């Protein structure tokens, strides 16, 4: 069975799960995704000199936040809205429900990103924050944590793409590309979806002349995040099909 055959066998044009179940899956995946994103950012910042990097979209958005002087909340939110417009162009029509869903996703996701960032940086009294890596053992541990963060992001994407209740605009983009242009191949779709953040990173580089948050972890995410998403489709909640898929004609 090919990758596209496997993917098509896991797609439902309608909904086979209840709204309560959909919301539960969504909340779980949202927490996993935001925590994974921040893990990639914080572990990268705690190694000196920095060579680890973070997840691809996250790295590009973090660079752009520095370039424009925005915090992560506004950076994720504004770029999410722009990606929503791109998605509408690819699908071939504007859907207010879909756009609203993207926005609904972005608000709690952006807020959770800020909360987890503050937590891992020790801004809450219950946790002192992750310390700087000062030994080879700590460096190795942070590299592992970074890769775990990427795997968490990929797994969360798999879950809420299949639930398809509301999606992060970047993951909606990947899903549109996956099923409209790449016959269900998650890897190829993920690589194609990296074109916008690549352009963001170039713009940030032109403005700041700095290229931070890109490194080994970013390369790991670029090479394997799509593949991990495809594996999670079958290994994590394997009976959950892609619900009510609509990628245009």
GROMACS .gro file of C-alpha atoms in nm:
model
  249
    1UNK     CA    1   0.000   0.000   0.000
    2UNK     CA    2   0.144   0.340  -0.097
    3UNK     CA    3   0.157   0.642   0.129
    4UNK     CA    4  -0.126   0.806  -0.063
    5UNK     CA    5  -0.338   0.489  -0.038
    6UNK     CA    6  -0.281   0.477   0.336
    7UNK     CA    7  -0.377   0.841   0.370
    8UNK     CA    8  -0.691   0.810   0.161
    9UNK     CA    9  -0.807   0.514   0.369
   10UNK     CA   10  -0.792   0.738   0.677
   11UNK     CA   11  -1.001   1.021   0.532
   12UNK     CA   12  -1.369   1.079   0.602
   13UNK     CA   13  -1.568   1.335   0.403
   14UNK     CA   14  -1.810   1.365   0.694
   15UNK     CA   15  -1.776   1.352   1.072
   16UNK     CA   16  -1.753   1.017   1.251
   17UNK     CA   17  -1.687   1.155   1.602
   18UNK     CA   18  -1.896   1.372   1.833
   19UNK     CA   19  -1.835   1.740   1.898
   20UNK     CA   20  -1.739   1.664   2.259
   21UNK     CA   21  -1.477   1.415   2.141
   22UNK     CA   22  -1.352   1.660   1.877
   23UNK     CA   23  -1.308   1.938   2.133
   24UNK     CA   24  -1.128   1.703   2.372
   25UNK     CA   25  -0.882   1.595   2.103
   26UNK     CA   26  -0.834   1.957   2.001
   27UNK     CA   27  -0.755   2.081   2.352
   28UNK     CA   28  -0.505   1.798   2.407
   29UNK     CA   29  -0.329   1.864   2.076
   30UNK     CA   30  -0.322   2.241   2.132
   31UNK     CA   31  -0.142   2.201   2.464
   32UNK     CA   32   0.103   1.948   2.317
   33UNK     CA   33   0.177   2.175   2.020
   34UNK     CA   34   0.236   2.495   2.214
   35UNK     CA   35   0.453   2.319   2.472
   36UNK     CA   36   0.657   2.154   2.197
   37UNK     CA   37   0.707   2.484   2.015
   38UNK     CA   38   0.835   2.658   2.326
   39UNK     CA   39   1.062   2.365   2.414
   40UNK     CA   40   1.237   2.406   2.081
   41UNK     CA   41   1.282   2.780   2.139
   42UNK     CA   42   1.397   2.764   2.500
   43UNK     CA   43   1.639   2.474   2.461
   44UNK     CA   44   1.795   2.656   2.168
   45UNK     CA   45   1.840   2.972   2.376
   46UNK     CA   46   1.998   2.783   2.668
   47UNK     CA   47   2.295   2.647   2.470
   48UNK     CA   48   2.588   2.885   2.415
   49UNK     CA   49   2.694   2.938   2.147
   50UNK     CA   50   2.352   2.869   2.003
   51UNK     CA   51   2.355   2.595   1.740
   52UNK     CA   52   2.037   2.401   1.814
   53UNK     CA   53   1.761   2.606   1.659
   54UNK     CA   54   1.388   2.546   1.684
   55UNK     CA   55   1.102   2.416   1.473
   56UNK     CA   56   1.101   2.569   1.125
   57UNK     CA   57   0.794   2.795   1.146
   58UNK     CA   58   0.877   2.885   1.505
   59UNK     CA   59   1.235   2.981   1.414
   60UNK     CA   60   1.122   3.205   1.130
   61UNK     CA   61   0.852   3.372   1.340
   62UNK     CA   62   1.089   3.426   1.632
   63UNK     CA   63   1.337   3.599   1.400
   64UNK     CA   64   1.062   3.815   1.258
   65UNK     CA   65   0.942   3.909   1.608
   66UNK     CA   66   1.292   4.044   1.680
   67UNK     CA   67   1.306   4.224   1.346
   68UNK     CA   68   0.979   4.412   1.408
   69UNK     CA   69   1.004   4.437   1.787
   70UNK     CA   70   0.688   4.233   1.845
   71UNK     CA   71   0.635   3.977   2.120
   72UNK     CA   72   0.561   3.618   2.022
   73UNK     CA   73   0.184   3.657   2.070
   74UNK     CA   74   0.148   3.930   1.807
   75UNK     CA   75   0.398   3.772   1.572
   76UNK     CA   76   0.218   3.436   1.570
   77UNK     CA   77  -0.122   3.605   1.539
   78UNK     CA   78  -0.039   3.844   1.254
   79UNK     CA   79   0.147   3.586   1.046
   80UNK     CA   80  -0.133   3.338   1.111
   81UNK     CA   81  -0.384   3.580   0.959
   82UNK     CA   82  -0.165   3.627   0.650
   83UNK     CA   83  -0.135   3.249   0.610
   84UNK     CA   84  -0.514   3.220   0.632
   85UNK     CA   85  -0.539   3.447   0.327
   86UNK     CA   86  -0.290   3.227   0.141
   87UNK     CA   87  -0.495   2.919   0.226
   88UNK     CA   88  -0.808   3.076   0.080
   89UNK     CA   89  -0.619   3.145  -0.243
   90UNK     CA   90  -0.506   2.781  -0.266
   91UNK     CA   91  -0.851   2.640  -0.191
   92UNK     CA   92  -1.001   2.874  -0.448
   93UNK     CA   93  -1.257   3.055  -0.235
   94UNK     CA   94  -1.291   3.240   0.092
   95UNK     CA   95  -1.473   3.062   0.374
   96UNK     CA   96  -1.559   3.273   0.675
   97UNK     CA   97  -1.606   2.961   0.886
   98UNK     CA   98  -1.259   2.834   0.798
   99UNK     CA   99  -1.098   3.175   0.849
  100UNK     CA  100  -1.277   3.215   1.183
  101UNK     CA  101  -1.158   2.868   1.280
  102UNK     CA  102  -0.799   2.968   1.201
  103UNK     CA  103  -0.841   3.279   1.417
  104UNK     CA  104  -1.005   3.081   1.698
  105UNK     CA  105  -0.703   2.850   1.691
  106UNK     CA  106  -0.450   3.133   1.685
  107UNK     CA  107  -0.574   3.319   1.993
  108UNK     CA  108  -0.544   3.038   2.253
  109UNK     CA  109  -0.238   2.896   2.075
  110UNK     CA  110  -0.055   3.230   2.082
  111UNK     CA  111  -0.152   3.279   2.446
  112UNK     CA  112  -0.032   2.929   2.539
  113UNK     CA  113   0.296   2.995   2.358
  114UNK     CA  114   0.351   3.298   2.581
  115UNK     CA  115   0.248   3.107   2.895
  116UNK     CA  116   0.481   2.814   2.825
  117UNK     CA  117   0.764   3.051   2.733
  118UNK     CA  118   0.724   3.233   3.065
  119UNK     CA  119   0.709   2.897   3.247
  120UNK     CA  120   1.025   2.750   3.092
  121UNK     CA  121   1.208   3.080   3.147
  122UNK     CA  122   1.121   3.072   3.519
  123UNK     CA  123   0.880   3.364   3.535
  124UNK     CA  124   0.639   3.170   3.755
  125UNK     CA  125   0.723   3.096   4.121
  126UNK     CA  126   0.648   2.724   4.085
  127UNK     CA  127   0.944   2.663   3.850
  128UNK     CA  128   1.284   2.829   3.836
  129UNK     CA  129   1.318   2.777   3.462
  130UNK     CA  130   1.555   2.573   3.251
  131UNK     CA  131   1.918   2.662   3.336
  132UNK     CA  132   2.185   2.732   3.077
  133UNK     CA  133   2.363   2.424   2.946
  134UNK     CA  134   2.707   2.432   3.106
  135UNK     CA  135   2.821   2.070   3.057
  136UNK     CA  136   2.828   1.830   2.760
  137UNK     CA  137   2.565   1.617   2.938
  138UNK     CA  138   2.328   1.914   2.965
  139UNK     CA  139   2.392   2.004   2.601
  140UNK     CA  140   2.306   1.648   2.497
  141UNK     CA  141   1.993   1.654   2.714
  142UNK     CA  142   1.876   1.982   2.560
  143UNK     CA  143   1.934   1.847   2.209
  144UNK     CA  144   1.714   1.551   2.299
  145UNK     CA  145   1.451   1.784   2.448
  146UNK     CA  146   1.458   1.990   2.130
  147UNK     CA  147   1.394   1.683   1.915
  148UNK     CA  148   1.117   1.579   2.157
  149UNK     CA  149   0.963   1.924   2.108
  150UNK     CA  150   0.962   1.875   1.730
  151UNK     CA  151   0.802   1.531   1.772
  152UNK     CA  152   0.538   1.684   2.002
  153UNK     CA  153   0.456   1.945   1.737
  154UNK     CA  154   0.431   1.680   1.465
  155UNK     CA  155   0.209   1.456   1.680
  156UNK     CA  156  -0.019   1.745   1.774
  157UNK     CA  157  -0.051   1.841   1.406
  158UNK     CA  158  -0.155   1.485   1.325
  159UNK     CA  159  -0.425   1.488   1.592
  160UNK     CA  160  -0.591   1.821   1.520
  161UNK     CA  161  -0.559   1.785   1.143
  162UNK     CA  162  -0.757   1.463   1.170
  163UNK     CA  163  -1.010   1.623   1.403
  164UNK     CA  164  -1.026   1.919   1.160
  165UNK     CA  165  -1.236   2.129   1.393
  166UNK     CA  166  -1.020   2.440   1.379
  167UNK     CA  167  -0.661   2.447   1.255
  168UNK     CA  168  -0.351   2.658   1.287
  169UNK     CA  169  -0.325   2.838   0.950
  170UNK     CA  170   0.019   2.681   0.885
  171UNK     CA  171  -0.120   2.332   0.945
  172UNK     CA  172  -0.427   2.410   0.736
  173UNK     CA  173  -0.182   2.510   0.461
  174UNK     CA  174   0.004   2.181   0.499
  175UNK     CA  175  -0.321   1.983   0.489
  176UNK     CA  176  -0.442   2.165   0.176
  177UNK     CA  177  -0.111   2.096   0.003
  178UNK     CA  178  -0.106   1.737   0.127
  179UNK     CA  179  -0.444   1.629  -0.005
  180UNK     CA  180  -0.489   1.866  -0.300
  181UNK     CA  181  -0.142   1.860  -0.454
  182UNK     CA  182   0.065   1.574  -0.304
  183UNK     CA  183  -0.176   1.276  -0.294
  184UNK     CA  184  -0.168   1.250   0.084
  185UNK     CA  185   0.211   1.258   0.121
  186UNK     CA  186   0.276   1.435   0.453
  187UNK     CA  187   0.650   1.479   0.396
  188UNK     CA  188   0.621   1.655   0.059
  189UNK     CA  189   0.336   1.873   0.185
  190UNK     CA  190   0.533   1.976   0.491
  191UNK     CA  191   0.834   2.074   0.282
  192UNK     CA  192   0.618   2.280   0.046
  193UNK     CA  193   0.450   2.452   0.341
  194UNK     CA  194   0.794   2.573   0.455
  195UNK     CA  195   0.815   2.822   0.167
  196UNK     CA  196   0.634   3.105   0.359
  197UNK     CA  197   0.848   3.079   0.675
  198UNK     CA  198   1.160   3.069   0.458
  199UNK     CA  199   1.054   3.401   0.308
  200UNK     CA  200   0.989   3.533   0.662
  201UNK     CA  201   1.338   3.433   0.771
  202UNK     CA  202   1.495   3.603   0.469
  203UNK     CA  203   1.303   3.924   0.546
  204UNK     CA  204   1.417   3.912   0.910
  205UNK     CA  205   1.775   3.854   0.798
  206UNK     CA  206   1.763   4.158   0.571
  207UNK     CA  207   1.634   4.374   0.857
  208UNK     CA  208   1.848   4.250   1.147
  209UNK     CA  209   2.146   4.092   0.971
  210UNK     CA  210   2.108   3.809   1.224
  211UNK     CA  211   2.012   3.448   1.168
  212UNK     CA  212   1.916   3.301   1.504
  213UNK     CA  213   1.693   3.009   1.610
  214UNK     CA  214   1.806   2.807   1.306
  215UNK     CA  215   2.034   2.509   1.366
  216UNK     CA  216   2.046   2.133   1.417
  217UNK     CA  217   1.693   2.125   1.561
  218UNK     CA  218   1.560   2.322   1.265
  219UNK     CA  219   1.723   2.076   1.024
  220UNK     CA  220   1.573   1.787   1.223
  221UNK     CA  221   1.229   1.950   1.199
  222UNK     CA  222   1.272   2.018   0.827
  223UNK     CA  223   1.371   1.659   0.752
  224UNK     CA  224   1.146   1.464   0.987
  225UNK     CA  225   0.848   1.664   1.112
  226UNK     CA  226   0.627   1.572   0.816
  227UNK     CA  227   0.727   1.207   0.842
  228UNK     CA  228   0.651   1.201   1.215
  229UNK     CA  229   0.309   1.350   1.141
  230UNK     CA  230   0.243   1.070   0.892
  231UNK     CA  231   0.354   0.807   1.147
  232UNK     CA  232   0.137   0.965   1.419
  233UNK     CA  233  -0.163   0.940   1.187
  234UNK     CA  234  -0.136   0.562   1.223
  235UNK     CA  235   0.019   0.525   1.570
  236UNK     CA  236  -0.153   0.791   1.785
  237UNK     CA  237  -0.529   0.742   1.814
  238UNK     CA  238  -0.514   0.519   1.502
  239UNK     CA  239  -0.892   0.493   1.466
  240UNK     CA  240  -0.927   0.871   1.432
  241UNK     CA  241  -0.982   0.954   1.064
  242UNK     CA  242  -0.941   1.289   0.891
  243UNK     CA  243  -1.279   1.450   0.951
  244UNK     CA  244  -1.480   1.656   0.700
  245UNK     CA  245  -1.180   1.720   0.473
  246UNK     CA  246  -1.220   2.014   0.235
  247UNK     CA  247  -0.921   2.126   0.026
  248UNK     CA  248  -1.111   2.274  -0.267
  249UNK     CA  249  -1.149   2.138  -0.617
   0.00000   0.00000   0.00000
